[in-house]
mmCIF file of C-alpha atoms and ligand atoms in Angstrom:
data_model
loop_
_atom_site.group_PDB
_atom_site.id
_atom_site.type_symbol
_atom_site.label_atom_id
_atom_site.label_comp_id
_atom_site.label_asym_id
_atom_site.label_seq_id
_atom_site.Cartn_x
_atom_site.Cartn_y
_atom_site.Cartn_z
ATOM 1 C CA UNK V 1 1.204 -7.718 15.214
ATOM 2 C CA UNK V 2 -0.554 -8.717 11.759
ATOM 3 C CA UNK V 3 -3.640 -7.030 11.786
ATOM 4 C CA UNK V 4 -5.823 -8.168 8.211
ATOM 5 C CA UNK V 5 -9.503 -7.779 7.235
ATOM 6 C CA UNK V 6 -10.884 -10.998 5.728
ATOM 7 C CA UNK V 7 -14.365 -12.095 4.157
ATOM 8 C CA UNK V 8 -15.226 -7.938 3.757
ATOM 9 C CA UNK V 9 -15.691 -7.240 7.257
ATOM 10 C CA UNK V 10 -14.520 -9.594 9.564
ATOM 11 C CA UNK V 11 -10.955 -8.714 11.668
ATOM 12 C CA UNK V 12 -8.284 -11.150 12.195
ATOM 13 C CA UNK V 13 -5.204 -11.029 13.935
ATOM 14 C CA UNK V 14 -1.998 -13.342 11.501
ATOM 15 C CA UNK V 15 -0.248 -16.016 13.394
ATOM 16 C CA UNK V 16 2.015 -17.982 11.137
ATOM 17 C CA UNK V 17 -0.796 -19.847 8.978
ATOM 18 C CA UNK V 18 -3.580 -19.032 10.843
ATOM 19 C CA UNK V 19 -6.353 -16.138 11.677
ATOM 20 C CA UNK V 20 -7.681 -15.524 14.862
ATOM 21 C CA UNK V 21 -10.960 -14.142 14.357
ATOM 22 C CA UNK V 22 -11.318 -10.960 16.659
ATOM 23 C CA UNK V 23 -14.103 -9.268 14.449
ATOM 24 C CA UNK V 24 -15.627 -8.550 18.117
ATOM 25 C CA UNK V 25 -13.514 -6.239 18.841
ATOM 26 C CA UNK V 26 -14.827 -3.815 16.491
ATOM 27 C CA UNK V 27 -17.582 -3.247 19.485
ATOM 28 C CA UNK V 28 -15.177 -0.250 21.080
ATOM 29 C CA UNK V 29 -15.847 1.873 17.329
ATOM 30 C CA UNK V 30 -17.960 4.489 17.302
ATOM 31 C CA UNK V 31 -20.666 4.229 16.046
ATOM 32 C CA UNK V 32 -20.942 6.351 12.775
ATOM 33 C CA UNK V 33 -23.453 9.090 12.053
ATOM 34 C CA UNK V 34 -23.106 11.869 9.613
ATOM 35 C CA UNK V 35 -21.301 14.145 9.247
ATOM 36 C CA UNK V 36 -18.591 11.219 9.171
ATOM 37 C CA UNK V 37 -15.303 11.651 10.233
ATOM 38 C CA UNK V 38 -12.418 11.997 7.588
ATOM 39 C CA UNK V 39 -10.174 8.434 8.490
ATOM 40 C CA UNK V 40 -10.500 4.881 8.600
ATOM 41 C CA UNK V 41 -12.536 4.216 12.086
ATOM 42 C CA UNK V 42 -10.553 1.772 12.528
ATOM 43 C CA UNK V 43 -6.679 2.698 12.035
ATOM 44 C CA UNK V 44 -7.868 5.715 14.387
ATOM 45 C CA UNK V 45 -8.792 3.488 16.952
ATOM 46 C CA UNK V 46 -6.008 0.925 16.339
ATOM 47 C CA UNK V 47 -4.370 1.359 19.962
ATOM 48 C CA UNK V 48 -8.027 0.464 21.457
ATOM 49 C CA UNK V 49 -8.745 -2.217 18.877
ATOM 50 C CA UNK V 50 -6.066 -3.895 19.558
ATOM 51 C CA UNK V 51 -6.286 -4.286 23.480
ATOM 52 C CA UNK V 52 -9.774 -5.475 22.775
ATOM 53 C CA UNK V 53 -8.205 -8.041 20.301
ATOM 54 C CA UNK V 54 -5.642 -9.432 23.016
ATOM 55 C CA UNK V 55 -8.383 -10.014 25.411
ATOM 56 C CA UNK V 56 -10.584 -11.680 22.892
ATOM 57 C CA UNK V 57 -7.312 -14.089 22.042
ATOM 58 C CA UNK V 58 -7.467 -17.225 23.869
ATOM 59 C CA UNK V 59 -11.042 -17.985 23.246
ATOM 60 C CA UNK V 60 -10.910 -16.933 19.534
ATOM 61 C CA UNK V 61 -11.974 -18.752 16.736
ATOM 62 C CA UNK V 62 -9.142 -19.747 14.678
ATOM 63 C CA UNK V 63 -9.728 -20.485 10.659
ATOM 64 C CA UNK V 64 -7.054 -20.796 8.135
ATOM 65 C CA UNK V 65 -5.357 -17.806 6.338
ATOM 66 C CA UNK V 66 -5.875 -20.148 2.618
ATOM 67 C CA UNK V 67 -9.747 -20.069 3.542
ATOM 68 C CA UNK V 68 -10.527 -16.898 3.622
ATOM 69 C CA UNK V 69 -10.672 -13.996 1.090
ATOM 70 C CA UNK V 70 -8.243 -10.987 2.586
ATOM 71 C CA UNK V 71 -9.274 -7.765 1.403
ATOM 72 C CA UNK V 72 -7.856 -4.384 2.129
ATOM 73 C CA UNK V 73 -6.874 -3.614 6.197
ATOM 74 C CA UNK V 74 -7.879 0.280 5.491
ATOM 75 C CA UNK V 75 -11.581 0.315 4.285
ATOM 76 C CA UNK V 76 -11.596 4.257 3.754
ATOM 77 C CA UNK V 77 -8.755 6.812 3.253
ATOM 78 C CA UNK V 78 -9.248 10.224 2.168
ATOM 79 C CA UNK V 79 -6.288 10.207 -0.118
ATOM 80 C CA UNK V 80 -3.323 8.063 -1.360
ATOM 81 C CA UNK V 81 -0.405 10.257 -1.599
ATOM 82 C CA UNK V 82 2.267 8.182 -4.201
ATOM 83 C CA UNK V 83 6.123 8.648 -4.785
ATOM 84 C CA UNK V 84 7.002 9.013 -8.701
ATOM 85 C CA UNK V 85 10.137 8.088 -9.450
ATOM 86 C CA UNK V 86 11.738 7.329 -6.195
ATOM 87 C CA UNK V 87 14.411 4.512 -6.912
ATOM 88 C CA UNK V 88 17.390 5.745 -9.221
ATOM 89 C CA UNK V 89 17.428 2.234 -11.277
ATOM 90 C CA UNK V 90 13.899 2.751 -11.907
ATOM 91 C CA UNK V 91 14.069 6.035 -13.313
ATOM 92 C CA UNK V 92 17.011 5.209 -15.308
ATOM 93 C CA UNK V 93 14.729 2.072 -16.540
ATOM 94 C CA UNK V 94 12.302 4.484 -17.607
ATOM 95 C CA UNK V 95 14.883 6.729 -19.411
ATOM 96 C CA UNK V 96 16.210 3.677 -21.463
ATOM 97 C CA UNK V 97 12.815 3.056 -22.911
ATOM 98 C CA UNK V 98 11.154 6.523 -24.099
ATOM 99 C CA UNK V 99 8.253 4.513 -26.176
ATOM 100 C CA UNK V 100 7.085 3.352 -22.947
ATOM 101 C CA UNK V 101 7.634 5.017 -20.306
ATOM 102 C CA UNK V 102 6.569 9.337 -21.533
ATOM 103 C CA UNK V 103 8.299 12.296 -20.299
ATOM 104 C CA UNK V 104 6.649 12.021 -16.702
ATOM 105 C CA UNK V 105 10.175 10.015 -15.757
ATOM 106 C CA UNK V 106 12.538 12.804 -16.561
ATOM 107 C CA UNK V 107 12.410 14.945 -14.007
ATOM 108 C CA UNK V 108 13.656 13.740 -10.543
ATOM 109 C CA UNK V 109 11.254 13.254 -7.602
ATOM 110 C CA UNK V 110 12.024 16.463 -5.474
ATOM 111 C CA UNK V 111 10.762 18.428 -8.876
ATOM 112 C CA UNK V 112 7.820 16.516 -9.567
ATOM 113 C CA UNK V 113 6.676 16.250 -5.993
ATOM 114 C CA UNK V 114 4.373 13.511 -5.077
ATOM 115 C CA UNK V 115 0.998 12.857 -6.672
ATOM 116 C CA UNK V 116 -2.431 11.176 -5.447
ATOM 117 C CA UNK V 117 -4.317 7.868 -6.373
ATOM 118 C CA UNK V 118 -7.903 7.685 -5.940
ATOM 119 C CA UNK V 119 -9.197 6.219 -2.932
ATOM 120 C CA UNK V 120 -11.526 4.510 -4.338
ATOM 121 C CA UNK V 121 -9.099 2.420 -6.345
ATOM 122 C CA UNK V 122 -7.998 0.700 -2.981
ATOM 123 C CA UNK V 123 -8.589 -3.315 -2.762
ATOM 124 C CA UNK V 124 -6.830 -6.205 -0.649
ATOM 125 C CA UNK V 125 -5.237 -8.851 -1.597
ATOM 126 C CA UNK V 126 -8.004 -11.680 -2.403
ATOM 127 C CA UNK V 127 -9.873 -9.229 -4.576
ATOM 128 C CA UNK V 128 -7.369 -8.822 -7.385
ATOM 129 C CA UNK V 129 -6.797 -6.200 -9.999
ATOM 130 C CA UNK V 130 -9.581 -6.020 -12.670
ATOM 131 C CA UNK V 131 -7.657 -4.546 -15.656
ATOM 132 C CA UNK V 132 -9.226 -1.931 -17.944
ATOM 133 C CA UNK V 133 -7.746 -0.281 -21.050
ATOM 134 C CA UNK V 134 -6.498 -3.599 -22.336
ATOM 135 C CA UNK V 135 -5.204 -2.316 -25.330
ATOM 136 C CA UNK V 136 -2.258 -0.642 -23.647
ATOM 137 C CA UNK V 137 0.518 -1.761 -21.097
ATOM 138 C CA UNK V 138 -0.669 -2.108 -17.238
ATOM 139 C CA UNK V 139 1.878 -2.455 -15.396
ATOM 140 C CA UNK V 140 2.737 -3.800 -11.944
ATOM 141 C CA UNK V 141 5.021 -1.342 -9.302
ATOM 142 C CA UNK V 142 5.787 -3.090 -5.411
ATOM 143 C CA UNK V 143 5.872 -0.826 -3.278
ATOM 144 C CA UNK V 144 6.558 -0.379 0.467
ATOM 145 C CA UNK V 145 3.167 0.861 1.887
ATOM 146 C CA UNK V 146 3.062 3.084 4.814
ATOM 147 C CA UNK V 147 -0.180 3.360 6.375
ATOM 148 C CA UNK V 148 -0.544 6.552 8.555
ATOM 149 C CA UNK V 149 -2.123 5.869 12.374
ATOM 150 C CA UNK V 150 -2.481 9.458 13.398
ATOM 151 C CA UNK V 151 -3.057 13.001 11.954
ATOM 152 C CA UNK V 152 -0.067 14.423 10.745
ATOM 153 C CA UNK V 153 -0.035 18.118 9.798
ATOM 154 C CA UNK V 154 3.093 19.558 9.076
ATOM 155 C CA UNK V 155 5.274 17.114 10.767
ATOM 156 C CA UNK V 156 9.345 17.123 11.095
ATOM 157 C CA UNK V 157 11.116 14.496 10.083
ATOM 158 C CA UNK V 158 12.879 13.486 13.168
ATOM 159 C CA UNK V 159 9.362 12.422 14.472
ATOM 160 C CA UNK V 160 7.604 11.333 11.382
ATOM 161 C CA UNK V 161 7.766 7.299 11.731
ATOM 162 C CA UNK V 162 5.623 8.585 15.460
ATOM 163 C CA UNK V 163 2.839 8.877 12.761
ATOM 164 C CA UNK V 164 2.601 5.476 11.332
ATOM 165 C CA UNK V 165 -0.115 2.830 12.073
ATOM 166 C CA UNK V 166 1.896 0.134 10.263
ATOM 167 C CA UNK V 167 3.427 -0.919 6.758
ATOM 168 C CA UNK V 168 1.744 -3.628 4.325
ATOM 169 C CA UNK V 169 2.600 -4.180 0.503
ATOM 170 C CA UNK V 170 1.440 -1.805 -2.407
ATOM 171 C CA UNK V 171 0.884 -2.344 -5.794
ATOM 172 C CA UNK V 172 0.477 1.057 -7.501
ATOM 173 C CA UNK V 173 -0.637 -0.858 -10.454
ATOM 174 C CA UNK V 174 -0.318 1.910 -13.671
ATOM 175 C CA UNK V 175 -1.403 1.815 -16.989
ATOM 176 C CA UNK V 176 1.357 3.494 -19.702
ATOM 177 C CA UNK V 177 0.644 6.681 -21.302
ATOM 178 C CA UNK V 178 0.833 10.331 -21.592
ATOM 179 C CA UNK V 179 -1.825 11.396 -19.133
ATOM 180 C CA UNK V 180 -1.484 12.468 -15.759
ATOM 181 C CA UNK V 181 -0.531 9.357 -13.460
ATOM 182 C CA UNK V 182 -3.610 10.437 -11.075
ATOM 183 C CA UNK V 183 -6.053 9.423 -14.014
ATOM 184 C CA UNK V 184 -3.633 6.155 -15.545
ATOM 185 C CA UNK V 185 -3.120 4.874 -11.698
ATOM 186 C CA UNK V 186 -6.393 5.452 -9.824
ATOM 187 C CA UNK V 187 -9.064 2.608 -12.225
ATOM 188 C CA UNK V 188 -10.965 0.876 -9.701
ATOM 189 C CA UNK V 189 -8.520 -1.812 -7.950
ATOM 190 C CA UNK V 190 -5.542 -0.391 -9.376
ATOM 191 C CA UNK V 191 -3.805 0.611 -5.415
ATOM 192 C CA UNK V 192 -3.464 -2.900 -3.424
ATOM 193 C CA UNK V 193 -2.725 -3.500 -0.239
ATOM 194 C CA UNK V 194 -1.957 -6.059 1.890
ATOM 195 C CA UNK V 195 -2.055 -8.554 2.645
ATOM 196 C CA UNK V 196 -2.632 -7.056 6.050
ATOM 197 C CA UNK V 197 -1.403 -4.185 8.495
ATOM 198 C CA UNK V 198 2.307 -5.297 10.090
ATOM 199 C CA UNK V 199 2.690 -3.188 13.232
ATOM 200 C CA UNK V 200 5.956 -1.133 13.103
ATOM 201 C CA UNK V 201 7.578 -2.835 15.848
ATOM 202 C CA UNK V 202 7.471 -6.038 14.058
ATOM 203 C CA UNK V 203 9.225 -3.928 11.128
ATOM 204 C CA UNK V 204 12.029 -1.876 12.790
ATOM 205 C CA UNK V 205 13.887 0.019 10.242
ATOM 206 C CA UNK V 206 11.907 0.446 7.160
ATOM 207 C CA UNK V 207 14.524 1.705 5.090
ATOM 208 C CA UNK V 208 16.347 -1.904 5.422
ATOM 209 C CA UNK V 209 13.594 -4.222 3.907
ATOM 210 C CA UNK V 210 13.899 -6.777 0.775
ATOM 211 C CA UNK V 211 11.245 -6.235 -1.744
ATOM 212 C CA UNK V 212 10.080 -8.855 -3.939
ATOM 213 C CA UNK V 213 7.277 -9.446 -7.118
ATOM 214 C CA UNK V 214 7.142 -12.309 -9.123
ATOM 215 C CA UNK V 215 4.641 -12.581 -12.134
ATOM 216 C CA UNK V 216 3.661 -16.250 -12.634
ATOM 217 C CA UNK V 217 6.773 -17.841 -10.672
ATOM 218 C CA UNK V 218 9.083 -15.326 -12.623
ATOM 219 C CA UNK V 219 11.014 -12.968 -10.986
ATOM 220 C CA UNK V 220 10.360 -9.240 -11.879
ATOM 221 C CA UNK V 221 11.487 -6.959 -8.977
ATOM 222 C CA UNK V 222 13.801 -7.142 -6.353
ATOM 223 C CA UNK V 223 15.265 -4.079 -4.349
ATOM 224 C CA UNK V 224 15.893 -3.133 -0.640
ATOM 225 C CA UNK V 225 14.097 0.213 0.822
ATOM 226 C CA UNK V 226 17.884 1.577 1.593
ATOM 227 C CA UNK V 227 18.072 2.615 -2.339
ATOM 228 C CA UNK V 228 14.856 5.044 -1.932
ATOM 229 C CA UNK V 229 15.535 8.362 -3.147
ATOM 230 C CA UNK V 230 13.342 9.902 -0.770
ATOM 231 C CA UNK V 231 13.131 7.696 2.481
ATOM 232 C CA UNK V 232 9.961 6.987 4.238
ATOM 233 C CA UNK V 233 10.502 9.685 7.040
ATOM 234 C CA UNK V 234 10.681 12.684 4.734
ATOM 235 C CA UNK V 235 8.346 11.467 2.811
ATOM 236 C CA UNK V 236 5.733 11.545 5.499
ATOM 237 C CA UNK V 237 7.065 14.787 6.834
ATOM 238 C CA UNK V 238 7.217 16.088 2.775
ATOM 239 C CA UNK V 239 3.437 15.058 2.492
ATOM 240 C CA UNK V 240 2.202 16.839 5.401
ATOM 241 C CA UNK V 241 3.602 20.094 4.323
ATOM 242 C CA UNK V 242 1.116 20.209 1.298
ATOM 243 C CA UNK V 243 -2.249 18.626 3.315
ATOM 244 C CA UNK V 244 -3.441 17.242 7.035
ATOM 245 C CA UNK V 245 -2.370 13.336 6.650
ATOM 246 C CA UNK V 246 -5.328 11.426 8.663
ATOM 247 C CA UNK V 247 -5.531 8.054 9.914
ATOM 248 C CA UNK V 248 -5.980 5.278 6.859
ATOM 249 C CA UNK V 249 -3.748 7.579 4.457
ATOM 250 C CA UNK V 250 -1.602 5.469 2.698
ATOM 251 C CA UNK V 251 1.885 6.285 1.078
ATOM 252 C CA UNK V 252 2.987 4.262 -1.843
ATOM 253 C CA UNK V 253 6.295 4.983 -1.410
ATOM 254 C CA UNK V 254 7.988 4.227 -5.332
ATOM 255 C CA UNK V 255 8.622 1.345 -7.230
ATOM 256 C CA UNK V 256 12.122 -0.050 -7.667
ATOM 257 C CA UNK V 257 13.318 -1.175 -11.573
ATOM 258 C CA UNK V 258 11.842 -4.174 -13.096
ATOM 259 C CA UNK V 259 8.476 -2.984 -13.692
ATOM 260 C CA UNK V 260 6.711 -4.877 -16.438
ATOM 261 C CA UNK V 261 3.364 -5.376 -18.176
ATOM 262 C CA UNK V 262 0.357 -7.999 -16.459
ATOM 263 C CA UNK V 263 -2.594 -9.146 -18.865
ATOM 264 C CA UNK V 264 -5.383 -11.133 -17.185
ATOM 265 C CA UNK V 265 -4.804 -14.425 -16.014
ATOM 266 C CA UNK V 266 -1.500 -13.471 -14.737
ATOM 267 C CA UNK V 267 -0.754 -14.291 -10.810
ATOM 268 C CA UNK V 268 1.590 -11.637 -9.240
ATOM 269 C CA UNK V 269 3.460 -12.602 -5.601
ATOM 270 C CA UNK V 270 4.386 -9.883 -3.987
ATOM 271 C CA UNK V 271 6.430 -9.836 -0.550
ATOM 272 C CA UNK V 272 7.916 -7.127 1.497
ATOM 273 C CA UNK V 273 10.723 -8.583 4.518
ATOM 274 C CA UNK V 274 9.304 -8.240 7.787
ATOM 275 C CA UNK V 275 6.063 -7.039 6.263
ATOM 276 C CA UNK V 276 4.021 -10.341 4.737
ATOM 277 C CA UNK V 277 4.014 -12.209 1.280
ATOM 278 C CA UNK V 278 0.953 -11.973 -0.469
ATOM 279 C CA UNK V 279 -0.554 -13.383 -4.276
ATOM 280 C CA UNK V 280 -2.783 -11.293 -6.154
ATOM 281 C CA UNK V 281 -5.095 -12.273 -9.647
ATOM 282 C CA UNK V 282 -5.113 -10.276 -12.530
ATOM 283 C CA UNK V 283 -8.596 -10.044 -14.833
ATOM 284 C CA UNK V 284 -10.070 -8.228 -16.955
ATOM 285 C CA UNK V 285 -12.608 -5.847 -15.452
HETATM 286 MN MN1 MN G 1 4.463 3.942 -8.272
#
């Protein structure tokens, strides 16, 4: 299933071009009270959500996907645990251009370890990236997003997919420089996702998926999950070695080679096989 949050806090369920509006299902959430609990409410209750949804179904309202503004299918996670580095081409992109790209890229993923984005630099795909520091290079980085459905502390790798709520596209959008990436990659609207939540059995294997971005029609980035460094298994079970992984955690898994500058008024499309196509603004904040 296509799970996406539209018009800020409405629920929909994606059927070809179409939205079935099961925002009623959001009745079987708790209702929250402080102290509030570290996840999304609503990736946690996924399984329950979603029976609720199926009911609802056949006497939905249906609008179209192009009315409606899709924003991002978590609302809250407590952390955004990212992938430096994780596609060979890439790094060797990054080697080939030293003016660019700063010493960050030398070192290969299992030394550097992952990093974390800001939560609160999470938006969906209708509210576009608002680009600050426009006197340096922001650039855009696809990304298979894995969205975590369950806590996850310390997890092997043989059962580490068990964990997953559902994959959607990231952009781990970046601006270039010499600081640490968790300050150059965590602005406000710099970690999208969407355009919704694909369920992993509409996925199967995510280390077989086309990956796709286009910046106003022209091709940028194009790769296939199988060339991750790091696949998305050990990354999840590599993760939850260092902290608890809770429901509404998202990985941004790497970005493939290609990765190039946006200024505002660009209009990337984005699309992941399996996963969803999606086409995001770019402004200036
Ligand atoms: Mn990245």
């Amino acid at each position: 299933m296509r799970i996406c949050r539209f018009n800020h806090d409405k629920l929909g369920l994606v059927q070809g071009e179409e939205i079935i509006d099961v925002t009623a299902a959001l009745e079987v959430l708790p209702a929250l009270r402080w102290p509030v609990p570290q996840c999304d409410p609503l990736v946690a209750a996924l399984p329950e959500v979603l029976k609720a949804a199926l009911d609802l179904m056949p006497n939905a309202r249906r609008v179209p996907l192009a009315s409606v503004t899709l924003n991002s299918p978590v609302s809250y996670a407590t952390k955004l645990p990212a992938a430096p580095v994780n596609y060979l081409k890439h790094m060797a992109e990054a080697q080939g251009d030293p003016a660019t790209f700063h010493a960050h890229h030398l070192k290969k993923i299992e030394e550097v370890g992952l990093f974390l984005k800001a939560s609160s630099s999470l938006v969906g795909a209708g509210d576009g990236v608002a680009l600050r520091q426009l006197d340096r290079r922001n650039d855009h980085e696809l990304e298979l997003a894995v969205i975590i459905g369950k806590k996850a502390d310390r997890v092997p790798v043989e059962s580490a997919l068990d964990y997953v709520a559902g994959y959607a596209i990231g952009l781990d959008m970046t601006v270039r420089g010499p600081e640490e990436r968790s300050l150059r990659k965590s602005i406000d609207s710099y970690s999208v996702l969407g355009p919704w939540i694909t369920t992993p059995d509409e996925v199967g294997d995510p280390s077989q998926l086309d990956i796709e971005l286009y910046v106003n029609g022209e091709l940028r980035q194009r790769a296939n999950t199988r060339d991750l460094v790091i696949g998305i298994p050990k990354l999840i079970s590599w993760a939850s070695e260092y902290y608890t992984l809770l429901p509404g955690d998202v990985i941004f898994t790497g970005t493939p080679d290609g990765v190039g500058p946006v200024v505002p008024g660009d209009i990337i499309r984005a699309s992941i096989e399996k996963v969803g196509e999606m086409e995001v603004n770019v402004r200036a904040a």
